[in-house]
Every structure is written in C-alpha cells, then in structure tokens.
C-alpha cells in the first residue's frame, strides 16, 4: 500500500458524534487526498493537501474538514456525523515520481448509525 | 455532474478472452488518464495510465487506447485470467497550479470464468 496506513480501519459511530480519520505516510509525498467510495459512484474526492497547512476542497467536501500539520499526517474530520457519511474512506498520496500518480491506502470503513 | 462515464457496469469474459472497458470524458482540460484495479476489501491499485498526447500504451497484457477527438479511452485486457477478476475504474486528472483533482468513473466489475 505504498507506505500508507489508515486508522482506524473500521469504525461504528452514532449520528451527531464527531469522527476523525487519520492517514499516515512514510515516504514524504507532497500531496495527500481523502476520497469516499460508495456503490455506483466510484471514488469521489473530498479534500486534498498540497503541503503542510495547504488544503483544498474536492467534489464532495460538505460536512468534512481536514488538517495537515505534518508532512506525514492528513486528518479527515466529520464534525457531526450523519448516516449519509456511511462509506469507505480512502487516503491517497502522490508527488515523489511525478505528482500525477496517486497511490491508495487500505481504507477505513465507517458506519454511522 | 458526472464528468467521466464508464461502461459496462459489469463484464463476464471467458479465460483467454479479451476484456474491454470504455470511458468517456467531458472536460478537455484533463491531462492524465489512469486505470485502477480494486480487489474486495482493498484499496485501488494503479494499473496503467496515459497522457492525452499518446494514442496507445501497452504494459504486458494491459493496453490503453486513447481517442482525444472523441474524448474516449478504453482498457483492453488480453488473455484474461481468473486472477484479473476485480473492479476496474477509469479516472481523469485535472492539474492546474497546485490543484490536483482526480475524477473517477463508476467502475466495472469484471469476472473471468475459468
């Protein structure tokens, strides 16, 4: 998985609770991304980062925030989880051998009851 | 707005046959077109990719054909094997300054029968 870990790997939470997912990389890639994967939608970009403290919105950013205080860590926060945010969340990285190639982590399965 | 349309949704092929998956895009500013392979419970893995100034790229049994004027590209898997059974996603990257936005197709579930 290209030196990417995600934690937790599985989480069940209740509507209205805050949730933070963590992505950690060991290879000093400049770019980090958060996607969600839902049946029939492929993967959709939530937010991405192009450096420490530099982030931008993706296609489905509403209800999500991100932070990157260190090169190796990219956090995704659901301030108040809703059932529509039940999904599989993938982190990806790019930027060593050209920043077009994105490599994905193993994913976090989040269930919001 | 779905900017990358992928077909078919599912595909069944006999072992040794050719698997073909098609994608069409709308935004002519896309500058990189990767294909990903995903097995159940795993993250997507980059399979092969092409840039719009090239019409074809081949890596082993996998070939991308790219038609810039038609805004279409396809993945061909030659001599398909049961181990190729997976979900395949096409994608298109928009790069502008520091921005990097990858848009995915909806996926094709490929089953290769032994």
PDB file of N, CA, C and O in Angstrom, chain A residues 9 11-12 16 19-21 24-25 29 43 51 68 76 78 81 99 102 106:
ATOM      1  N   UNK A   9      -9.296   1.236  10.986  1.00  0.00           N
ATOM      2  CA  UNK A   9      -9.688   0.531   9.753  1.00  0.00           C
ATOM      3  C   UNK A   9     -11.191   0.317   9.702  1.00  0.00           C
ATOM      4  O   UNK A   9     -11.762   0.236   8.614  1.00  0.00           O
ATOM      5  N   UNK A  11     -14.895   1.598  11.896  1.00  0.00           N
ATOM      6  CA  UNK A  11     -15.460   2.384  12.981  1.00  0.00           C
ATOM      7  C   UNK A  11     -16.972   2.422  12.841  1.00  0.00           C
ATOM      8  O   UNK A  11     -17.492   2.636  11.734  1.00  0.00           O
ATOM      9  N   UNK A  12     -17.646   2.239  13.958  1.00  0.00           N
ATOM     10  CA  UNK A  12     -19.091   2.395  14.017  1.00  0.00           C
ATOM     11  C   UNK A  12     -19.364   3.525  15.001  1.00  0.00           C
ATOM     12  O   UNK A  12     -18.839   3.516  16.118  1.00  0.00           O
ATOM     13  N   UNK A  16     -24.421  12.432  14.803  1.00  0.00           N
ATOM     14  CA  UNK A  16     -24.179  13.602  15.631  1.00  0.00           C
ATOM     15  C   UNK A  16     -22.848  13.617  16.357  1.00  0.00           C
ATOM     16  O   UNK A  16     -22.465  14.650  16.924  1.00  0.00           O
ATOM     17  N   UNK A  19     -16.068  12.530  14.358  1.00  0.00           N
ATOM     18  CA  UNK A  19     -15.217  11.400  13.983  1.00  0.00           C
ATOM     19  C   UNK A  19     -13.974  11.943  13.279  1.00  0.00           C
ATOM     20  O   UNK A  19     -14.075  12.844  12.434  1.00  0.00           O
ATOM     21  N   UNK A  20     -12.819  11.425  13.614  1.00  0.00           N
ATOM     22  CA  UNK A  20     -11.585  11.795  12.932  1.00  0.00           C
ATOM     23  C   UNK A  20     -10.902  10.542  12.406  1.00  0.00           C
ATOM     24  O   UNK A  20     -10.688   9.585  13.151  1.00  0.00           O
ATOM     25  N   UNK A  21     -10.587  10.584  11.119  1.00  0.00           N
ATOM     26  CA  UNK A  21      -9.851   9.512  10.469  1.00  0.00           C
ATOM     27  C   UNK A  21      -8.432  10.007  10.193  1.00  0.00           C
ATOM     28  O   UNK A  21      -8.233  11.164   9.824  1.00  0.00           O
ATOM     29  N   UNK A  24      -1.549   8.263   7.438  1.00  0.00           N
ATOM     30  CA  UNK A  24      -0.130   8.442   7.728  1.00  0.00           C
ATOM     31  C   UNK A  24       0.702   7.864   6.594  1.00  0.00           C
ATOM     32  O   UNK A  24       0.476   6.742   6.143  1.00  0.00           O
ATOM     33  N   UNK A  25       1.660   8.642   6.103  1.00  0.00           N
ATOM     34  CA  UNK A  25       2.551   8.173   5.047  1.00  0.00           C
ATOM     35  C   UNK A  25       4.001   8.228   5.535  1.00  0.00           C
ATOM     36  O   UNK A  25       4.359   9.040   6.387  1.00  0.00           O
ATOM     37  N   UNK A  29       5.626  12.168   0.523  1.00  0.00           N
ATOM     38  CA  UNK A  29       4.911  12.667  -0.652  1.00  0.00           C
ATOM     39  C   UNK A  29       4.320  14.040  -0.360  1.00  0.00           C
ATOM     40  O   UNK A  29       3.837  14.309   0.741  1.00  0.00           O
ATOM     41  N   UNK A  43     -15.056   6.481  -6.799  1.00  0.00           N
ATOM     42  CA  UNK A  43     -14.439   7.220  -5.700  1.00  0.00           C
ATOM     43  C   UNK A  43     -14.625   8.705  -5.961  1.00  0.00           C
ATOM     44  O   UNK A  43     -14.472   9.164  -7.105  1.00  0.00           O
ATOM     45  N   UNK A  51       0.589  20.432   0.691  1.00  0.00           N
ATOM     46  CA  UNK A  51       1.695  20.762   1.569  1.00  0.00           C
ATOM     47  C   UNK A  51       1.164  20.974   2.975  1.00  0.00           C
ATOM     48  O   UNK A  51      -0.053  21.027   3.199  1.00  0.00           O
ATOM     49  N   UNK A  68      -3.582  19.284   8.096  1.00  0.00           N
ATOM     50  CA  UNK A  68      -2.266  18.684   7.838  1.00  0.00           C
ATOM     51  C   UNK A  68      -1.221  19.558   8.509  1.00  0.00           C
ATOM     52  O   UNK A  68      -0.784  20.560   7.960  1.00  0.00           O
ATOM     53  N   UNK A  76      -8.915  13.643   8.492  1.00  0.00           N
ATOM     54  CA  UNK A  76     -10.245  13.945   7.985  1.00  0.00           C
ATOM     55  C   UNK A  76     -11.209  13.936   9.164  1.00  0.00           C
ATOM     56  O   UNK A  76     -11.277  12.950   9.889  1.00  0.00           O
ATOM     57  N   UNK A  78     -15.179  14.529  10.540  1.00  0.00           N
ATOM     58  CA  UNK A  78     -16.611  14.711  10.361  1.00  0.00           C
ATOM     59  C   UNK A  78     -17.079  15.372  11.651  1.00  0.00           C
ATOM     60  O   UNK A  78     -17.078  14.750  12.713  1.00  0.00           O
ATOM     61  N   UNK A  81     -21.295  13.544  12.550  1.00  0.00           N
ATOM     62  CA  UNK A  81     -21.527  12.501  11.553  1.00  0.00           C
ATOM     63  C   UNK A  81     -23.018  12.298  11.257  1.00  0.00           C
ATOM     64  O   UNK A  81     -23.875  12.371  12.153  1.00  0.00           O
ATOM     65  N   UNK A  99       3.671  14.051  -9.693  1.00  0.00           N
ATOM     66  CA  UNK A  99       2.534  14.096  -8.786  1.00  0.00           C
ATOM     67  C   UNK A  99       1.220  13.701  -9.427  1.00  0.00           C
ATOM     68  O   UNK A  99       0.154  13.941  -8.870  1.00  0.00           O
ATOM     69  N   UNK A 102      -1.346   8.570  -8.274  1.00  0.00           N
ATOM     70  CA  UNK A 102      -1.849   8.517  -6.909  1.00  0.00           C
ATOM     71  C   UNK A 102      -1.880   7.073  -6.432  1.00  0.00           C
ATOM     72  O   UNK A 102      -2.335   6.180  -7.150  1.00  0.00           O
ATOM     73  N   UNK A 106      -5.288   1.401   2.492  1.00  0.00           N
ATOM     74  CA  UNK A 106      -6.181   0.237   2.591  1.00  0.00           C
ATOM     75  C   UNK A 106      -7.630   0.569   2.881  1.00  0.00           C
ATOM     76  O   UNK A 106      -8.492  -0.300   2.755  1.00  0.00           O
TER      77      UNK A 106
END
